[in-house]
Short mmCIF file of N, CA and C in Angstrom, two decimals:
data_model
loop_
_atom_site.label_atom_id
_atom_site.label_comp_id
_atom_site.label_asym_id
_atom_site.label_seq_id
_atom_site.Cartn_x
_atom_site.Cartn_y
_atom_site.Cartn_z
N MET N 1 -98.07 -40.20 100.17
CA MET N 1 -97.02 -40.87 100.92
C MET N 1 -97.30 -42.35 101.09
N LYS N 2 -98.57 -42.71 101.32
CA LYS N 2 -98.93 -44.10 101.48
C LYS N 2 -98.70 -44.88 100.20
N LYS N 3 -98.87 -44.22 99.04
CA LYS N 3 -98.64 -44.88 97.77
C LYS N 3 -97.17 -45.25 97.61
N ILE N 4 -96.29 -44.36 98.06
CA ILE N 4 -94.85 -44.63 97.99
C ILE N 4 -94.49 -45.81 98.89
N ALA N 5 -95.05 -45.85 100.07
CA ALA N 5 -94.77 -46.94 101.02
C ALA N 5 -95.22 -48.28 100.46
N LYS N 6 -96.34 -48.30 99.73
CA LYS N 6 -96.81 -49.55 99.15
C LYS N 6 -95.88 -50.01 98.02
N CYS N 7 -95.30 -49.09 97.26
CA CYS N 7 -94.42 -49.44 96.14
C CYS N 7 -93.02 -49.81 96.61
N PHE N 8 -92.63 -49.32 97.77
CA PHE N 8 -91.27 -49.52 98.27
C PHE N 8 -91.34 -50.32 99.56
N PRO N 9 -91.22 -51.62 99.50
CA PRO N 9 -91.34 -52.43 100.72
C PRO N 9 -90.22 -52.10 101.70
N LEU N 10 -90.61 -51.94 102.95
CA LEU N 10 -89.63 -51.58 103.98
C LEU N 10 -88.66 -52.71 104.29
N SER N 11 -88.97 -53.91 103.91
CA SER N 11 -88.06 -55.03 104.18
C SER N 11 -86.76 -54.92 103.38
N ILE N 12 -86.76 -54.11 102.34
CA ILE N 12 -85.56 -53.93 101.52
C ILE N 12 -84.49 -53.15 102.28
N VAL N 13 -84.91 -52.21 103.10
CA VAL N 13 -83.95 -51.35 103.80
C VAL N 13 -83.02 -52.16 104.71
N PRO N 14 -83.53 -53.01 105.62
CA PRO N 14 -82.60 -53.76 106.47
C PRO N 14 -81.68 -54.69 105.67
N LYS N 15 -82.22 -55.30 104.61
CA LYS N 15 -81.39 -56.19 103.79
C LYS N 15 -80.29 -55.40 103.08
N SER N 16 -80.63 -54.21 102.62
CA SER N 16 -79.63 -53.37 101.96
C SER N 16 -78.54 -52.95 102.93
N LEU N 17 -78.95 -52.59 104.14
CA LEU N 17 -77.96 -52.19 105.15
C LEU N 17 -77.06 -53.37 105.54
N LEU N 18 -77.66 -54.55 105.64
CA LEU N 18 -76.87 -55.74 105.96
C LEU N 18 -75.87 -56.03 104.84
N GLY N 19 -76.31 -55.94 103.59
CA GLY N 19 -75.42 -56.15 102.46
C GLY N 19 -74.28 -55.16 102.44
N LEU N 20 -74.58 -53.89 102.71
CA LEU N 20 -73.55 -52.86 102.76
C LEU N 20 -72.54 -53.15 103.87
N ALA N 21 -73.03 -53.56 105.04
CA ALA N 21 -72.14 -53.87 106.16
C ALA N 21 -71.21 -55.03 105.82
N ILE N 22 -71.75 -56.06 105.18
CA ILE N 22 -70.91 -57.22 104.79
C ILE N 22 -69.86 -56.79 103.77
N PHE N 23 -70.25 -56.00 102.78
CA PHE N 23 -69.32 -55.52 101.76
C PHE N 23 -68.18 -54.73 102.40
N LEU N 24 -68.53 -53.81 103.31
CA LEU N 24 -67.50 -52.98 103.93
C LEU N 24 -66.57 -53.80 104.81
N SER N 25 -67.10 -54.80 105.51
CA SER N 25 -66.23 -55.62 106.36
C SER N 25 -65.30 -56.48 105.51
N LEU N 26 -65.79 -57.01 104.39
CA LEU N 26 -64.93 -57.83 103.52
C LEU N 26 -63.86 -56.99 102.86
N SER N 27 -64.18 -55.78 102.42
CA SER N 27 -63.16 -54.94 101.80
C SER N 27 -62.10 -54.56 102.83
N GLY N 28 -62.50 -54.39 104.08
CA GLY N 28 -61.53 -54.12 105.14
C GLY N 28 -60.62 -55.32 105.37
N LEU N 29 -61.19 -56.53 105.28
CA LEU N 29 -60.40 -57.75 105.44
C LEU N 29 -59.37 -57.88 104.33
N VAL N 30 -59.77 -57.58 103.10
CA VAL N 30 -58.84 -57.63 101.97
C VAL N 30 -57.71 -56.63 102.17
N ARG N 31 -58.04 -55.41 102.61
CA ARG N 31 -57.00 -54.41 102.87
C ARG N 31 -56.07 -54.88 103.97
N ALA N 32 -56.62 -55.50 105.03
CA ALA N 32 -55.79 -55.99 106.13
C ALA N 32 -54.84 -57.07 105.66
N GLN N 33 -55.32 -57.97 104.78
CA GLN N 33 -54.45 -59.02 104.27
C GLN N 33 -53.33 -58.43 103.42
N ALA N 34 -53.64 -57.43 102.59
CA ALA N 34 -52.61 -56.80 101.76
C ALA N 34 -51.60 -56.09 102.64
N GLN N 35 -52.09 -55.47 103.72
CA GLN N 35 -51.18 -54.77 104.62
C GLN N 35 -50.32 -55.76 105.40
N GLY N 36 -50.80 -57.00 105.58
CA GLY N 36 -50.05 -58.00 106.33
C GLY N 36 -48.89 -58.59 105.55
N ALA N 37 -48.79 -58.29 104.28
CA ALA N 37 -47.71 -58.83 103.47
C ALA N 37 -46.40 -58.09 103.74
N GLN N 38 -45.31 -58.82 103.71
CA GLN N 38 -43.99 -58.21 103.82
C GLN N 38 -43.60 -57.72 102.43
N VAL N 39 -43.40 -56.42 102.29
CA VAL N 39 -43.04 -55.83 101.01
C VAL N 39 -41.52 -55.71 100.93
N ILE N 40 -40.96 -56.28 99.88
CA ILE N 40 -39.50 -56.24 99.68
C ILE N 40 -39.24 -55.60 98.33
N GLU N 41 -38.47 -54.54 98.34
CA GLU N 41 -38.14 -53.84 97.10
C GLU N 41 -36.75 -54.24 96.63
N VAL N 42 -36.67 -54.60 95.35
CA VAL N 42 -35.42 -55.06 94.74
C VAL N 42 -35.26 -54.31 93.43
N THR N 43 -34.02 -53.98 93.09
CA THR N 43 -33.76 -53.41 91.77
C THR N 43 -32.95 -54.42 90.95
N ALA N 44 -33.23 -54.42 89.67
CA ALA N 44 -32.48 -55.26 88.73
C ALA N 44 -31.73 -54.31 87.81
N LYS N 45 -30.42 -54.49 87.77
CA LYS N 45 -29.61 -53.68 86.86
C LYS N 45 -28.47 -54.54 86.36
N LYS N 46 -27.72 -54.02 85.46
CA LYS N 46 -26.68 -54.75 84.76
C LYS N 46 -26.02 -55.83 85.61
N TYR N 47 -26.44 -57.06 85.39
CA TYR N 47 -25.87 -58.28 85.95
C TYR N 47 -26.02 -58.46 87.45
N GLU N 48 -26.96 -57.71 88.08
CA GLU N 48 -27.15 -57.91 89.52
C GLU N 48 -28.54 -57.50 89.97
N TYR N 49 -28.95 -58.13 91.07
CA TYR N 49 -30.14 -57.72 91.80
C TYR N 49 -29.65 -57.11 93.12
N SER N 50 -30.29 -56.06 93.57
CA SER N 50 -29.91 -55.49 94.87
C SER N 50 -30.55 -56.31 95.98
N SER N 51 -30.15 -56.06 97.18
CA SER N 51 -30.76 -56.67 98.38
C SER N 51 -30.71 -58.19 98.39
N SER N 52 -29.56 -58.76 98.24
CA SER N 52 -29.46 -60.21 98.30
C SER N 52 -28.49 -60.62 99.40
N PRO N 53 -28.77 -61.63 100.17
CA PRO N 53 -30.00 -62.41 100.15
C PRO N 53 -31.13 -61.69 100.89
N VAL N 54 -32.35 -62.04 100.52
CA VAL N 54 -33.55 -61.51 101.16
C VAL N 54 -34.03 -62.56 102.15
N HIS N 55 -34.24 -62.17 103.40
CA HIS N 55 -34.69 -63.12 104.43
C HIS N 55 -36.16 -62.89 104.74
N VAL N 56 -36.93 -63.99 104.79
CA VAL N 56 -38.33 -63.93 105.20
C VAL N 56 -38.62 -65.08 106.16
N LYS N 57 -39.63 -64.92 106.96
CA LYS N 57 -40.02 -65.96 107.93
C LYS N 57 -41.02 -66.93 107.29
N ILE N 58 -41.00 -68.17 107.74
CA ILE N 58 -41.98 -69.16 107.27
C ILE N 58 -43.38 -68.64 107.59
N GLY N 59 -44.28 -68.84 106.64
CA GLY N 59 -45.67 -68.43 106.82
C GLY N 59 -45.95 -66.99 106.42
N THR N 60 -44.92 -66.29 105.94
CA THR N 60 -45.08 -64.89 105.56
C THR N 60 -45.58 -64.77 104.14
N LYS N 61 -46.55 -63.87 103.96
CA LYS N 61 -47.00 -63.51 102.62
C LYS N 61 -46.06 -62.38 102.16
N VAL N 62 -45.49 -62.54 100.98
CA VAL N 62 -44.46 -61.61 100.50
C VAL N 62 -44.92 -60.94 99.20
N GLN N 63 -44.67 -59.64 99.13
CA GLN N 63 -44.82 -58.90 97.88
C GLN N 63 -43.43 -58.45 97.48
N LEU N 64 -42.89 -59.08 96.46
CA LEU N 64 -41.58 -58.74 95.94
C LEU N 64 -41.80 -57.71 94.83
N LYS N 65 -41.31 -56.50 95.03
CA LYS N 65 -41.48 -55.43 94.05
C LYS N 65 -40.13 -55.18 93.40
N ILE N 66 -40.02 -55.57 92.12
CA ILE N 66 -38.75 -55.49 91.41
C ILE N 66 -38.83 -54.43 90.32
N THR N 67 -37.84 -53.54 90.31
CA THR N 67 -37.77 -52.48 89.30
C THR N 67 -36.48 -52.64 88.50
N ALA N 68 -36.61 -52.76 87.19
CA ALA N 68 -35.45 -52.79 86.30
C ALA N 68 -35.04 -51.34 86.03
N THR N 69 -33.79 -51.00 86.31
CA THR N 69 -33.38 -49.59 86.22
C THR N 69 -32.65 -49.23 84.94
N ASP N 70 -31.95 -50.18 84.31
CA ASP N 70 -31.15 -49.80 83.14
C ASP N 70 -31.74 -50.27 81.81
N HIS N 71 -32.27 -51.47 81.78
CA HIS N 71 -32.97 -51.99 80.60
C HIS N 71 -33.80 -53.19 81.04
N ASP N 72 -34.47 -53.86 80.13
CA ASP N 72 -35.32 -55.00 80.48
C ASP N 72 -34.50 -56.14 81.06
N HIS N 73 -35.10 -56.80 82.05
CA HIS N 73 -34.51 -57.99 82.67
C HIS N 73 -35.63 -59.00 82.86
N GLY N 74 -35.33 -60.08 83.56
CA GLY N 74 -36.33 -61.09 83.86
C GLY N 74 -36.15 -61.61 85.26
N PHE N 75 -37.13 -62.39 85.72
CA PHE N 75 -37.09 -62.97 87.06
C PHE N 75 -37.62 -64.39 86.97
N LYS N 76 -36.80 -65.34 87.40
CA LYS N 76 -37.19 -66.75 87.40
C LYS N 76 -36.75 -67.35 88.73
N ILE N 77 -37.68 -68.06 89.37
CA ILE N 77 -37.38 -68.71 90.65
C ILE N 77 -38.15 -70.02 90.72
N GLY N 78 -37.55 -71.00 91.35
CA GLY N 78 -38.23 -72.28 91.53
C GLY N 78 -39.10 -72.26 92.78
N ALA N 79 -40.14 -73.07 92.78
CA ALA N 79 -41.04 -73.14 93.93
C ALA N 79 -40.50 -74.03 95.03
N VAL N 80 -39.50 -74.86 94.70
CA VAL N 80 -38.88 -75.74 95.70
C VAL N 80 -37.50 -75.18 96.06
N PRO N 81 -37.03 -75.44 97.29
CA PRO N 81 -35.73 -74.90 97.70
C PRO N 81 -34.58 -75.50 96.89
N ASP N 82 -33.48 -74.78 96.84
CA ASP N 82 -32.27 -75.27 96.16
C ASP N 82 -31.89 -76.63 96.73
N GLY N 83 -31.53 -77.56 95.87
CA GLY N 83 -31.09 -78.88 96.29
C GLY N 83 -32.21 -79.88 96.47
N ALA N 84 -33.46 -79.44 96.45
CA ALA N 84 -34.59 -80.37 96.60
C ALA N 84 -34.94 -80.97 95.24
N ALA N 85 -35.65 -82.06 95.26
CA ALA N 85 -36.09 -82.68 94.01
C ALA N 85 -37.00 -81.71 93.27
N PRO N 86 -36.81 -81.56 91.95
CA PRO N 86 -37.61 -80.60 91.19
C PRO N 86 -39.12 -80.81 91.30
N ASN N 87 -39.55 -82.05 91.54
CA ASN N 87 -40.97 -82.32 91.67
C ASN N 87 -41.40 -82.43 93.14
N GLY N 88 -40.55 -81.92 94.04
CA GLY N 88 -40.85 -81.97 95.46
C GLY N 88 -41.96 -81.00 95.84
N THR N 89 -42.27 -80.97 97.13
CA THR N 89 -43.33 -80.11 97.63
C THR N 89 -42.91 -78.65 97.52
N ALA N 90 -43.79 -77.84 96.97
CA ALA N 90 -43.50 -76.42 96.79
C ALA N 90 -43.36 -75.72 98.13
N GLY N 91 -42.31 -74.94 98.25
CA GLY N 91 -42.09 -74.15 99.46
C GLY N 91 -42.52 -72.71 99.29
N LEU N 92 -42.60 -72.26 98.04
CA LEU N 92 -43.10 -70.92 97.72
C LEU N 92 -44.37 -71.11 96.91
N ILE N 93 -45.45 -70.53 97.37
CA ILE N 93 -46.74 -70.63 96.69
C ILE N 93 -47.04 -69.28 96.07
N PHE N 94 -47.02 -69.20 94.74
CA PHE N 94 -47.20 -67.94 94.02
C PHE N 94 -48.67 -67.69 93.71
N THR N 95 -49.06 -66.40 93.74
CA THR N 95 -50.43 -66.06 93.38
C THR N 95 -50.64 -66.20 91.88
N SER N 96 -49.58 -66.00 91.11
CA SER N 96 -49.64 -66.22 89.65
C SER N 96 -48.30 -66.80 89.22
N ALA N 97 -48.28 -68.09 89.06
CA ALA N 97 -47.03 -68.78 88.71
C ALA N 97 -46.68 -68.53 87.25
N GLN N 98 -45.44 -68.20 87.01
CA GLN N 98 -44.93 -68.00 85.66
C GLN N 98 -43.54 -68.60 85.59
N ASP N 99 -43.14 -68.98 84.39
CA ASP N 99 -41.79 -69.49 84.22
C ASP N 99 -40.79 -68.34 84.27
N CYS N 100 -41.15 -67.21 83.65
CA CYS N 100 -40.25 -66.06 83.60
C CYS N 100 -41.08 -64.77 83.62
N TRP N 101 -40.92 -63.99 84.68
CA TRP N 101 -41.59 -62.69 84.74
C TRP N 101 -40.73 -61.68 83.99
N GLN N 102 -41.33 -60.91 83.10
CA GLN N 102 -40.61 -59.89 82.36
C GLN N 102 -40.56 -58.61 83.19
N LEU N 103 -39.37 -58.06 83.34
CA LEU N 103 -39.16 -56.82 84.09
C LEU N 103 -38.82 -55.72 83.08
N LYS N 104 -39.76 -54.84 82.84
CA LYS N 104 -39.58 -53.76 81.85
C LYS N 104 -38.84 -52.59 82.50
N LYS N 105 -37.94 -51.99 81.74
CA LYS N 105 -37.15 -50.86 82.22
C LYS N 105 -38.06 -49.76 82.77
N GLY N 106 -37.75 -49.33 84.00
CA GLY N 106 -38.48 -48.23 84.62
C GLY N 106 -39.80 -48.61 85.25
N GLU N 107 -40.24 -49.84 85.07
CA GLU N 107 -41.52 -50.29 85.65
C GLU N 107 -41.26 -51.19 86.85
N THR N 108 -42.19 -51.19 87.79
CA THR N 108 -42.09 -52.07 88.94
C THR N 108 -43.04 -53.25 88.73
N THR N 109 -42.51 -54.45 88.85
CA THR N 109 -43.29 -55.67 88.73
C THR N 109 -43.46 -56.25 90.13
N THR N 110 -44.70 -56.59 90.49
CA THR N 110 -44.97 -57.17 91.81
C THR N 110 -45.20 -58.66 91.66
N ILE N 111 -44.45 -59.43 92.44
CA ILE N 111 -44.57 -60.88 92.46
C ILE N 111 -44.94 -61.26 93.89
N GLU N 112 -46.09 -61.92 94.04
CA GLU N 112 -46.58 -62.26 95.37
C GLU N 112 -46.49 -63.77 95.60
N PHE N 113 -46.09 -64.12 96.82
CA PHE N 113 -46.03 -65.54 97.17
C PHE N 113 -46.14 -65.71 98.67
N LEU N 114 -46.43 -66.94 99.07
CA LEU N 114 -46.45 -67.33 100.47
C LEU N 114 -45.23 -68.20 100.71
N ALA N 115 -44.40 -67.81 101.68
CA ALA N 115 -43.20 -68.59 102.03
C ALA N 115 -43.63 -69.70 102.98
N GLN N 116 -43.76 -70.90 102.44
CA GLN N 116 -44.36 -72.00 103.17
C GLN N 116 -43.36 -72.98 103.76
N ALA N 117 -42.15 -73.06 103.20
CA ALA N 117 -41.16 -74.02 103.69
C ALA N 117 -39.79 -73.35 103.74
N SER N 118 -39.00 -73.71 104.76
CA SER N 118 -37.67 -73.12 104.91
C SER N 118 -36.74 -73.61 103.80
N GLY N 119 -35.73 -72.80 103.56
CA GLY N 119 -34.75 -73.15 102.54
C GLY N 119 -34.25 -71.93 101.82
N THR N 120 -33.31 -72.15 100.91
CA THR N 120 -32.76 -71.08 100.08
C THR N 120 -33.31 -71.26 98.68
N TYR N 121 -33.82 -70.17 98.11
CA TYR N 121 -34.41 -70.17 96.78
C TYR N 121 -33.63 -69.17 95.93
N THR N 122 -32.91 -69.66 94.95
CA THR N 122 -32.12 -68.79 94.09
C THR N 122 -32.97 -68.32 92.93
N PHE N 123 -32.94 -67.00 92.67
CA PHE N 123 -33.63 -66.49 91.49
C PHE N 123 -32.62 -65.91 90.53
N ARG N 124 -32.97 -65.97 89.24
CA ARG N 124 -32.07 -65.59 88.16
C ARG N 124 -32.77 -64.69 87.16
N CYS N 125 -31.94 -64.02 86.36
CA CYS N 125 -32.47 -63.26 85.23
C CYS N 125 -32.78 -64.27 84.12
N CYS N 126 -33.96 -64.15 83.53
CA CYS N 126 -34.35 -65.06 82.45
C CYS N 126 -34.60 -64.30 81.14
N HIS N 127 -34.02 -63.11 81.06
CA HIS N 127 -34.11 -62.30 79.84
C HIS N 127 -32.67 -61.89 79.49
N SER N 128 -32.15 -62.39 78.40
CA SER N 128 -30.76 -62.15 78.05
C SER N 128 -30.43 -60.65 78.12
N CYS N 129 -29.47 -60.32 78.97
CA CYS N 129 -29.19 -58.90 79.23
C CYS N 129 -27.72 -58.54 78.98
N GLY N 130 -26.95 -59.41 78.36
CA GLY N 130 -25.56 -59.08 78.06
C GLY N 130 -24.60 -60.16 78.50
N LEU N 131 -23.30 -59.82 78.47
CA LEU N 131 -22.24 -60.80 78.75
C LEU N 131 -22.32 -61.40 80.15
N GLY N 132 -22.71 -60.62 81.14
CA GLY N 132 -22.77 -61.11 82.53
C GLY N 132 -24.13 -61.69 82.91
N HIS N 133 -24.98 -61.93 81.95
CA HIS N 133 -26.34 -62.41 82.20
C HIS N 133 -26.37 -63.68 83.05
N ARG N 134 -25.52 -64.65 82.75
CA ARG N 134 -25.52 -65.93 83.47
C ARG N 134 -25.20 -65.75 84.96
N GLY N 135 -24.49 -64.72 85.32
CA GLY N 135 -24.14 -64.49 86.73
C GLY N 135 -25.15 -63.63 87.47
N MET N 136 -26.21 -63.21 86.81
CA MET N 136 -27.21 -62.35 87.44
C MET N 136 -28.18 -63.20 88.23
N LYS N 137 -27.90 -63.33 89.54
CA LYS N 137 -28.76 -64.12 90.42
C LYS N 137 -28.70 -63.58 91.83
N ALA N 138 -29.67 -63.99 92.62
CA ALA N 138 -29.75 -63.59 94.03
C ALA N 138 -30.55 -64.66 94.76
N GLN N 139 -30.77 -64.46 96.06
CA GLN N 139 -31.44 -65.50 96.84
C GLN N 139 -32.49 -64.95 97.79
N ILE N 140 -33.50 -65.78 97.99
CA ILE N 140 -34.47 -65.57 99.06
C ILE N 140 -34.25 -66.70 100.04
N VAL N 141 -34.07 -66.36 101.30
CA VAL N 141 -33.86 -67.36 102.35
C VAL N 141 -35.08 -67.33 103.26
N VAL N 142 -35.73 -68.48 103.37
CA VAL N 142 -36.89 -68.62 104.25
C VAL N 142 -36.43 -69.29 105.52
N ASP N 143 -36.58 -68.59 106.65
CA ASP N 143 -36.13 -69.12 107.96
C ASP N 143 -37.32 -69.61 108.76
#
Protein backbone atom coordinates (compact mmCIF):
# COMPACT_ATOMS: atom_id res chain seq x y z
CA MET A 1 0.00 0.00 0.00
CA LYS A 2 2.85 2.39 0.78
CA LYS A 3 4.29 1.75 -2.69
CA ILE A 4 1.01 2.86 -4.27
CA ALA A 5 0.94 6.03 -2.17
CA LYS A 6 4.46 6.91 -3.29
CA CYS A 7 3.53 6.46 -6.99
CA PHE A 8 0.25 8.36 -6.70
CA PRO A 9 0.78 11.79 -5.14
CA LEU A 10 -2.16 12.84 -3.01
CA SER A 11 -1.92 16.42 -4.26
CA ILE A 12 -3.51 15.27 -7.52
CA VAL A 13 -6.82 14.43 -5.85
CA PRO A 14 -7.75 17.97 -4.68
CA LYS A 15 -6.67 19.45 -8.03
CA SER A 16 -8.75 16.89 -9.90
CA LEU A 17 -11.79 17.62 -7.75
CA LEU A 18 -11.32 21.35 -8.27
CA GLY A 19 -11.07 20.85 -12.03
CA LEU A 20 -14.22 18.73 -12.04
CA ALA A 21 -16.11 21.35 -10.01
CA ILE A 22 -15.07 24.13 -12.42
CA PHE A 23 -16.08 22.04 -15.45
CA LEU A 24 -19.50 21.25 -13.98
CA SER A 25 -20.17 24.86 -13.02
CA LEU A 26 -19.21 26.13 -16.50
CA SER A 27 -21.37 23.55 -18.26
CA GLY A 28 -24.26 24.64 -16.04
CA LEU A 29 -23.61 28.26 -17.03
CA VAL A 30 -23.71 27.35 -20.73
CA ARG A 31 -27.01 25.51 -20.22
CA ALA A 32 -28.42 28.50 -18.31
CA GLN A 33 -27.46 30.86 -21.14
CA ALA A 34 -29.08 28.58 -23.74
CA GLN A 35 -32.20 28.38 -21.59
CA GLY A 36 -32.23 32.19 -21.30
CA ALA A 37 -32.74 32.59 -25.03
CA GLN A 38 -36.18 33.39 -26.41
CA VAL A 39 -37.05 30.57 -28.80
CA ILE A 40 -39.27 31.58 -31.72
CA GLU A 41 -40.58 28.97 -34.12
CA VAL A 42 -41.39 30.01 -37.68
CA THR A 43 -42.45 28.00 -40.70
CA ALA A 44 -41.56 28.86 -44.28
CA LYS A 45 -43.96 27.73 -46.95
CA LYS A 46 -45.11 28.81 -50.37
CA TYR A 47 -44.56 32.58 -50.42
CA GLU A 48 -44.95 33.20 -46.68
CA TYR A 49 -43.42 32.92 -43.25
CA SER A 50 -45.71 32.23 -40.31
CA SER A 51 -45.73 34.31 -37.13
CA SER A 52 -45.12 37.77 -38.51
CA PRO A 53 -44.33 40.20 -37.09
CA VAL A 54 -42.20 38.64 -34.34
CA HIS A 55 -41.69 40.90 -31.31
CA VAL A 56 -38.64 40.71 -29.05
CA LYS A 57 -37.28 42.96 -26.30
CA ILE A 58 -33.99 44.84 -26.54
CA GLY A 59 -31.16 42.84 -25.00
CA THR A 60 -32.83 39.49 -25.68
CA LYS A 61 -30.86 36.55 -27.00
CA VAL A 62 -33.05 34.93 -29.67
CA GLN A 63 -33.08 31.47 -31.21
CA LEU A 64 -35.11 31.65 -34.40
CA LYS A 65 -36.04 28.09 -35.42
CA ILE A 66 -37.30 28.04 -39.01
CA THR A 67 -38.74 24.95 -40.71
CA ALA A 68 -39.42 24.84 -44.45
CA THR A 69 -42.55 22.72 -44.89
CA ASP A 70 -43.18 22.45 -48.64
CA HIS A 71 -39.79 22.79 -50.36
CA ASP A 72 -36.44 24.58 -49.91
CA HIS A 73 -36.50 28.27 -49.00
CA GLY A 74 -34.01 30.82 -47.71
CA PHE A 75 -33.66 33.41 -44.97
CA LYS A 76 -31.96 36.78 -45.36
CA ILE A 77 -32.05 39.64 -42.87
CA GLY A 78 -30.02 42.80 -42.40
CA ALA A 79 -28.19 43.53 -39.16
CA VAL A 80 -29.38 47.16 -39.19
CA PRO A 81 -33.03 48.22 -38.84
CA ASP A 82 -35.13 49.08 -41.89
CA GLY A 83 -34.48 52.64 -43.05
CA ALA A 84 -31.05 52.91 -41.38
CA ALA A 85 -27.85 53.44 -43.32
CA PRO A 86 -26.57 50.07 -44.60
CA ASN A 87 -23.21 50.65 -42.90
CA GLY A 88 -24.82 51.82 -39.65
CA THR A 89 -24.43 50.23 -36.24
CA ALA A 90 -25.70 46.66 -36.17
CA GLY A 91 -28.83 46.17 -34.12
CA LEU A 92 -28.88 42.38 -34.50
CA ILE A 93 -25.69 40.55 -33.58
CA PHE A 94 -25.61 37.06 -35.11
CA THR A 95 -23.62 34.13 -33.75
CA SER A 96 -22.87 33.12 -37.34
CA ALA A 97 -23.48 35.83 -39.90
CA GLN A 98 -24.46 34.68 -43.37
CA ASP A 99 -25.82 36.45 -46.40
CA CYS A 100 -28.44 33.74 -47.01
CA TRP A 101 -29.31 30.82 -44.73
CA GLN A 102 -30.55 27.81 -46.70
CA LEU A 103 -33.76 26.28 -45.33
CA LYS A 104 -34.04 22.65 -46.45
CA LYS A 105 -37.49 21.07 -46.74
CA GLY A 106 -38.47 19.27 -43.54
CA GLU A 107 -35.41 20.45 -41.60
CA THR A 108 -35.28 23.05 -38.85
CA THR A 109 -32.57 25.70 -39.15
CA THR A 110 -31.61 27.62 -36.00
CA ILE A 111 -30.45 31.21 -36.35
CA GLU A 112 -29.20 32.86 -33.16
CA PHE A 113 -28.78 36.55 -32.52
CA LEU A 114 -28.78 39.22 -29.84
CA ALA A 115 -31.40 41.96 -30.32
CA GLN A 116 -29.29 44.97 -29.44
CA ALA A 117 -31.15 47.96 -30.93
CA SER A 118 -34.83 48.78 -31.40
CA GLY A 119 -36.35 48.86 -34.83
CA THR A 120 -38.05 46.78 -37.49
CA TYR A 121 -35.96 44.20 -39.35
CA THR A 122 -37.51 42.73 -42.48
CA PHE A 123 -36.42 39.26 -43.53
CA ARG A 124 -36.93 37.73 -46.96
CA CYS A 125 -36.64 34.47 -48.82
CA CYS A 126 -33.29 34.36 -50.64
CA HIS A 127 -33.84 31.06 -52.45
CA SER A 128 -36.00 31.34 -55.57
CA CYS A 129 -39.19 29.49 -54.69
CA GLY A 130 -41.65 30.38 -57.47
CA LEU A 131 -43.80 33.21 -58.80
CA GLY A 132 -44.56 34.74 -55.38
CA HIS A 133 -40.94 34.58 -54.20
CA ARG A 134 -40.44 38.38 -54.18
CA GLY A 135 -43.38 38.82 -51.79
CA MET A 136 -42.12 36.23 -49.29
CA LYS A 137 -41.10 38.39 -46.34
CA ALA A 138 -41.82 38.98 -42.67
CA GLN A 139 -40.55 41.15 -39.82
CA ILE A 140 -38.84 41.06 -36.48
CA VAL A 141 -39.68 44.06 -34.31
CA VAL A 142 -37.31 44.88 -31.47
CA ASP A 143 -39.01 46.97 -28.75
